[in-house]
């Protein structure tokens, strides 16, 4: 079973359902589970110079920390060794980078996120992760 799970979280309803699914799933894993919660923030334009650059980075990280706290709230007392990562996006690139470097054996994410386009089954980030992931991906609707 899974021992090294990555949860990608953007605060959306599908991501919340993904977090709830992880909370349930780890209870069925016989070995201790390391759970890595990943929040990516929007890439920062490279043309920004100081001092704007640092204040935009600080702002994005503060927002990501708020989103992370929401994930941890949903996870509650989930019996896992929970780690958190805040990375510059695009989200799919950040998720794939973590999965590669941390050797995750499962990625859990929502089918859609905070995007506004209606009618899509999968968002662009979940689609990209599904296309390139080095491990199984559980996509939660
Ligand atoms: P799009 O972004 O293409 O307009 P969308 O927002 O509906 O569409 P995605 O962004 O692909 O859909 O979101 C699908 C899932 O990807 C989310 O439920 C979440 O699990 C993960 N995800 C999206 N954005 C982030 C992010 N910034 N950080 C971490 N995970 C994310
Ligand atoms: Mg999105």
mmCIF file of N, CA and C in Angstrom, residues 2-75:
data_model
loop_
_atom_site.group_PDB
_atom_site.id
_atom_site.type_symbol
_atom_site.label_atom_id
_atom_site.label_comp_id
_atom_site.label_asym_id
_atom_site.label_seq_id
_atom_site.Cartn_x
_atom_site.Cartn_y
_atom_site.Cartn_z
ATOM 1 N N UNK A 2 0.228 2.395 0.091
ATOM 2 C CA UNK A 2 0.936 3.664 -0.054
ATOM 3 C C UNK A 2 1.634 4.093 1.240
ATOM 4 N N UNK A 3 2.850 4.628 1.062
ATOM 5 C CA UNK A 3 3.625 5.072 2.234
ATOM 6 C C UNK A 3 4.085 6.514 2.105
ATOM 7 N N UNK A 4 3.939 7.081 0.909
ATOM 8 C CA UNK A 4 4.542 8.387 0.642
ATOM 9 C C UNK A 4 3.620 9.163 -0.305
ATOM 10 N N UNK A 5 2.629 9.795 0.294
ATOM 11 C CA UNK A 5 1.521 10.355 -0.490
ATOM 12 C C UNK A 5 1.680 11.870 -0.633
ATOM 13 N N UNK A 6 1.354 12.352 -1.824
ATOM 14 C CA UNK A 6 1.364 13.802 -2.077
ATOM 15 C C UNK A 6 -0.081 14.257 -2.263
ATOM 16 N N UNK A 7 -0.480 15.237 -1.488
ATOM 17 C CA UNK A 7 -1.795 15.863 -1.662
ATOM 18 C C UNK A 7 -1.593 17.259 -2.233
ATOM 19 N N UNK A 8 -2.171 17.493 -3.401
ATOM 20 C CA UNK A 8 -2.085 18.825 -4.023
ATOM 21 C C UNK A 8 -3.340 19.595 -3.647
ATOM 22 N N UNK A 9 -3.159 20.769 -3.075
ATOM 23 C CA UNK A 9 -4.303 21.474 -2.488
ATOM 24 C C UNK A 9 -4.314 22.932 -2.900
ATOM 25 N N UNK A 10 -5.466 23.383 -3.423
ATOM 26 C CA UNK A 10 -5.602 24.800 -3.786
ATOM 27 C C UNK A 10 -6.786 25.461 -3.095
ATOM 28 N N UNK A 11 -7.399 24.755 -2.147
ATOM 29 C CA UNK A 11 -8.518 25.342 -1.399
ATOM 30 C C UNK A 11 -9.867 25.167 -2.068
ATOM 31 N N UNK A 12 -9.901 24.598 -3.269
ATOM 32 C CA UNK A 12 -11.172 24.405 -3.981
ATOM 33 C C UNK A 12 -11.952 23.242 -3.361
ATOM 34 N N UNK A 13 -13.221 23.153 -3.724
ATOM 35 C CA UNK A 13 -14.052 22.055 -3.209
ATOM 36 C C UNK A 13 -13.514 20.686 -3.636
ATOM 37 N N UNK A 14 -13.152 20.496 -4.926
ATOM 38 C CA UNK A 14 -12.581 19.188 -5.285
ATOM 39 C C UNK A 14 -11.303 18.879 -4.498
ATOM 40 N N UNK A 15 -10.488 19.886 -4.239
ATOM 41 C CA UNK A 15 -9.262 19.639 -3.465
ATOM 42 C C UNK A 15 -9.611 19.274 -2.018
ATOM 43 N N UNK A 16 -10.665 19.883 -1.497
ATOM 44 C CA UNK A 16 -11.106 19.520 -0.139
ATOM 45 C C UNK A 16 -11.582 18.065 -0.115
ATOM 46 N N UNK A 17 -12.290 17.664 -1.171
ATOM 47 C CA UNK A 17 -12.742 16.266 -1.222
ATOM 48 C C UNK A 17 -11.538 15.332 -1.372
ATOM 49 N N UNK A 18 -10.520 15.797 -2.102
ATOM 50 C CA UNK A 18 -9.292 15.001 -2.233
ATOM 51 C C UNK A 18 -8.637 14.837 -0.855
ATOM 52 N N UNK A 19 -8.623 15.913 -0.069
ATOM 53 C CA UNK A 19 -8.026 15.846 1.269
ATOM 54 C C UNK A 19 -8.815 14.886 2.164
ATOM 55 N N UNK A 20 -10.144 14.942 2.041
ATOM 56 C CA UNK A 20 -10.966 14.015 2.836
ATOM 57 C C UNK A 20 -10.690 12.579 2.429
ATOM 58 N N UNK A 21 -10.487 12.372 1.125
ATOM 59 C CA UNK A 21 -10.204 11.018 0.663
ATOM 60 C C UNK A 21 -8.863 10.526 1.195
ATOM 61 N N UNK A 22 -7.867 11.417 1.214
ATOM 62 C CA UNK A 22 -6.559 11.045 1.766
ATOM 63 C C UNK A 22 -6.718 10.670 3.242
ATOM 64 N N UNK A 23 -7.496 11.479 3.963
ATOM 65 C CA UNK A 23 -7.693 11.219 5.394
ATOM 66 C C UNK A 23 -8.261 9.818 5.604
ATOM 67 N N UNK A 24 -9.191 9.415 4.739
ATOM 68 C CA UNK A 24 -9.767 8.078 4.848
ATOM 69 C C UNK A 24 -8.793 7.002 4.401
ATOM 70 N N UNK A 25 -8.096 7.300 3.308
ATOM 71 C CA UNK A 25 -7.199 6.307 2.694
ATOM 72 C C UNK A 25 -6.063 5.891 3.638
ATOM 73 N N UNK A 26 -5.446 6.863 4.299
ATOM 74 C CA UNK A 26 -4.261 6.503 5.102
ATOM 75 C C UNK A 26 -4.636 5.589 6.262
ATOM 76 N N UNK A 27 -5.895 5.634 6.644
ATOM 77 C CA UNK A 27 -6.324 4.759 7.749
ATOM 78 C C UNK A 27 -6.313 3.287 7.322
ATOM 79 N N UNK A 28 -6.323 3.055 6.003
ATOM 80 C CA UNK A 28 -6.275 1.682 5.499
ATOM 81 C C UNK A 28 -4.861 1.238 5.148
ATOM 82 N N UNK A 29 -3.890 2.140 5.300
ATOM 83 C CA UNK A 29 -2.512 1.779 4.952
ATOM 84 C C UNK A 29 -1.854 1.122 6.164
ATOM 85 N N UNK A 30 -1.344 -0.085 5.987
ATOM 86 C CA UNK A 30 -0.788 -0.815 7.130
ATOM 87 C C UNK A 30 0.519 -0.214 7.648
ATOM 88 N N UNK A 31 1.328 0.395 6.768
ATOM 89 C CA UNK A 31 2.591 0.998 7.213
ATOM 90 C C UNK A 31 2.370 2.481 7.466
ATOM 91 N N UNK A 32 3.234 3.099 8.283
ATOM 92 C CA UNK A 32 3.120 4.537 8.519
ATOM 93 C C UNK A 32 3.211 5.295 7.196
ATOM 94 N N UNK A 33 2.426 6.342 7.102
ATOM 95 C CA UNK A 33 2.371 7.120 5.853
ATOM 96 C C UNK A 33 2.991 8.506 6.066
ATOM 97 N N UNK A 34 3.867 8.889 5.140
ATOM 98 C CA UNK A 34 4.325 10.272 5.069
ATOM 99 C C UNK A 34 3.394 10.974 4.086
ATOM 100 N N UNK A 35 2.785 12.063 4.536
ATOM 101 C CA UNK A 35 1.868 12.814 3.683
ATOM 102 C C UNK A 35 2.430 14.222 3.457
ATOM 103 N N UNK A 36 2.631 14.517 2.183
ATOM 104 C CA UNK A 36 3.198 15.816 1.821
ATOM 105 C C UNK A 36 2.097 16.662 1.183
ATOM 106 N N UNK A 37 1.752 17.760 1.827
ATOM 107 C CA UNK A 37 0.715 18.643 1.286
ATOM 108 C C UNK A 37 1.414 19.764 0.521
ATOM 109 N N UNK A 38 1.067 19.877 -0.763
ATOM 110 C CA UNK A 38 1.736 20.851 -1.638
ATOM 111 C C UNK A 38 0.762 21.959 -2.033
ATOM 112 N N UNK A 39 1.178 23.185 -1.816
ATOM 113 C CA UNK A 39 0.446 24.350 -2.322
ATOM 114 C C UNK A 39 1.403 25.144 -3.199
ATOM 115 N N UNK A 40 0.986 25.415 -4.410
ATOM 116 C CA UNK A 40 1.820 26.224 -5.319
ATOM 117 C C UNK A 40 1.211 27.612 -5.447
ATOM 118 N N UNK A 41 2.068 28.600 -5.508
ATOM 119 C CA UNK A 41 1.561 29.954 -5.770
ATOM 120 C C UNK A 41 1.929 30.352 -7.200
ATOM 121 N N UNK A 42 1.150 31.315 -7.695
ATOM 122 C CA UNK A 42 1.330 31.742 -9.091
ATOM 123 C C UNK A 42 2.755 32.218 -9.321
ATOM 124 N N UNK A 43 3.325 31.870 -10.460
ATOM 125 C CA UNK A 43 4.683 32.329 -10.779
ATOM 126 C C UNK A 43 4.767 33.846 -10.723
ATOM 127 N N UNK A 44 5.893 34.327 -10.279
ATOM 128 C CA UNK A 44 6.091 35.762 -10.145
ATOM 129 C C UNK A 44 6.844 36.267 -11.375
ATOM 130 N N UNK A 45 6.311 37.304 -12.026
ATOM 131 C CA UNK A 45 6.952 37.792 -13.254
ATOM 132 C C UNK A 45 8.411 38.158 -13.010
ATOM 133 N N UNK A 46 9.269 37.709 -13.912
ATOM 134 C CA UNK A 46 10.707 37.905 -13.694
ATOM 135 C C UNK A 46 11.121 39.372 -13.870
ATOM 136 N N UNK A 47 10.244 40.168 -14.532
ATOM 137 C CA UNK A 47 10.621 41.570 -14.739
ATOM 138 C C UNK A 47 10.486 42.412 -13.479
ATOM 139 N N UNK A 48 9.840 41.854 -12.437
ATOM 140 C CA UNK A 48 9.697 42.617 -11.191
ATOM 141 C C UNK A 48 11.046 42.756 -10.503
ATOM 142 N N UNK A 49 11.404 43.956 -10.186
ATOM 143 C CA UNK A 49 12.656 44.156 -9.454
ATOM 144 C C UNK A 49 12.373 44.427 -7.993
ATOM 145 N N UNK A 50 13.433 44.579 -7.210
ATOM 146 C CA UNK A 50 13.269 44.951 -5.801
ATOM 147 C C UNK A 50 12.792 46.399 -5.718
ATOM 148 N N UNK A 51 12.008 46.831 -4.702
ATOM 149 C CA UNK A 51 11.581 45.986 -3.591
ATOM 150 C C UNK A 51 10.268 45.242 -3.865
ATOM 151 N N UNK A 52 9.657 45.478 -5.078
ATOM 152 C CA UNK A 52 8.361 44.840 -5.348
ATOM 153 C C UNK A 52 8.462 43.317 -5.300
ATOM 154 N N UNK A 53 9.578 42.808 -5.832
ATOM 155 C CA UNK A 53 9.722 41.358 -5.934
ATOM 156 C C UNK A 53 9.525 40.692 -4.574
ATOM 157 N N UNK A 54 10.247 41.187 -3.560
ATOM 158 C CA UNK A 54 10.173 40.548 -2.249
ATOM 159 C C UNK A 54 8.776 40.676 -1.649
ATOM 160 N N UNK A 55 8.131 41.837 -1.869
ATOM 161 C CA UNK A 55 6.807 41.987 -1.253
ATOM 162 C C UNK A 55 5.785 41.091 -1.961
ATOM 163 N N UNK A 56 5.935 40.896 -3.263
ATOM 164 C CA UNK A 56 5.014 39.975 -3.954
ATOM 165 C C UNK A 56 5.250 38.540 -3.483
ATOM 166 N N UNK A 57 6.525 38.169 -3.328
ATOM 167 C CA UNK A 57 6.826 36.813 -2.830
ATOM 168 C C UNK A 57 6.202 36.617 -1.445
ATOM 169 N N UNK A 58 6.398 37.609 -0.565
ATOM 170 C CA UNK A 58 5.850 37.509 0.804
ATOM 171 C C UNK A 58 4.334 37.354 0.779
ATOM 172 N N UNK A 59 3.698 38.146 -0.107
ATOM 173 C CA UNK A 59 2.240 38.093 -0.231
ATOM 174 C C UNK A 59 1.778 36.708 -0.695
ATOM 175 N N UNK A 60 2.438 36.193 -1.722
ATOM 176 C CA UNK A 60 2.037 34.883 -2.273
ATOM 177 C C UNK A 60 2.243 33.780 -1.228
ATOM 178 N N UNK A 61 3.338 33.885 -0.483
ATOM 179 C CA UNK A 61 3.608 32.854 0.527
ATOM 180 C C UNK A 61 2.576 32.941 1.650
ATOM 181 N N UNK A 62 2.204 34.161 2.031
ATOM 182 C CA UNK A 62 1.195 34.319 3.094
ATOM 183 C C UNK A 62 -0.136 33.721 2.634
ATOM 184 N N UNK A 63 -0.496 33.952 1.376
ATOM 185 C CA UNK A 63 -1.750 33.377 0.854
ATOM 186 C C UNK A 63 -1.663 31.848 0.847
ATOM 187 N N UNK A 64 -0.516 31.344 0.422
ATOM 188 C CA UNK A 64 -0.338 29.881 0.356
ATOM 189 C C UNK A 64 -0.408 29.271 1.763
ATOM 190 N N UNK A 65 0.099 30.002 2.753
ATOM 191 C CA UNK A 65 0.034 29.485 4.128
ATOM 192 C C UNK A 65 -1.411 29.386 4.602
ATOM 193 N N UNK A 66 -2.220 30.359 4.190
ATOM 194 C CA UNK A 66 -3.653 30.309 4.538
ATOM 195 C C UNK A 66 -4.302 29.072 3.912
ATOM 196 N N UNK A 67 -3.962 28.818 2.653
ATOM 197 C CA UNK A 67 -4.526 27.657 1.952
ATOM 198 C C UNK A 67 -4.058 26.360 2.630
ATOM 199 N N UNK A 68 -2.783 26.349 3.018
ATOM 200 C CA UNK A 68 -2.243 25.161 3.693
ATOM 201 C C UNK A 68 -2.993 24.874 4.997
ATOM 202 N N UNK A 69 -3.284 25.944 5.734
ATOM 203 C CA UNK A 69 -4.012 25.751 7.002
ATOM 204 C C UNK A 69 -5.386 25.142 6.741
ATOM 205 N N UNK A 70 -6.005 25.531 5.617
ATOM 206 C CA UNK A 70 -7.304 24.927 5.278
ATOM 207 C C UNK A 70 -7.149 23.431 5.039
ATOM 208 N N UNK A 71 -6.069 23.066 4.363
ATOM 209 C CA UNK A 71 -5.822 21.633 4.110
ATOM 210 C C UNK A 71 -5.637 20.898 5.435
ATOM 211 N N UNK A 72 -4.861 21.494 6.323
ATOM 212 C CA UNK A 72 -4.584 20.833 7.599
ATOM 213 C C UNK A 72 -5.861 20.720 8.429
ATOM 214 N N UNK A 73 -6.750 21.709 8.299
ATOM 215 C CA UNK A 73 -8.052 21.637 8.989
ATOM 216 C C UNK A 73 -8.851 20.447 8.492
ATOM 217 N N UNK A 74 -8.877 20.279 7.167
ATOM 218 C CA UNK A 74 -9.647 19.156 6.607
ATOM 219 C C UNK A 74 -9.010 17.839 7.049
ATOM 220 N N UNK A 75 -7.689 17.797 7.075
ATOM 221 C CA UNK A 75 -7.000 16.538 7.427
ATOM 222 C C UNK A 75 -7.189 16.199 8.905
#
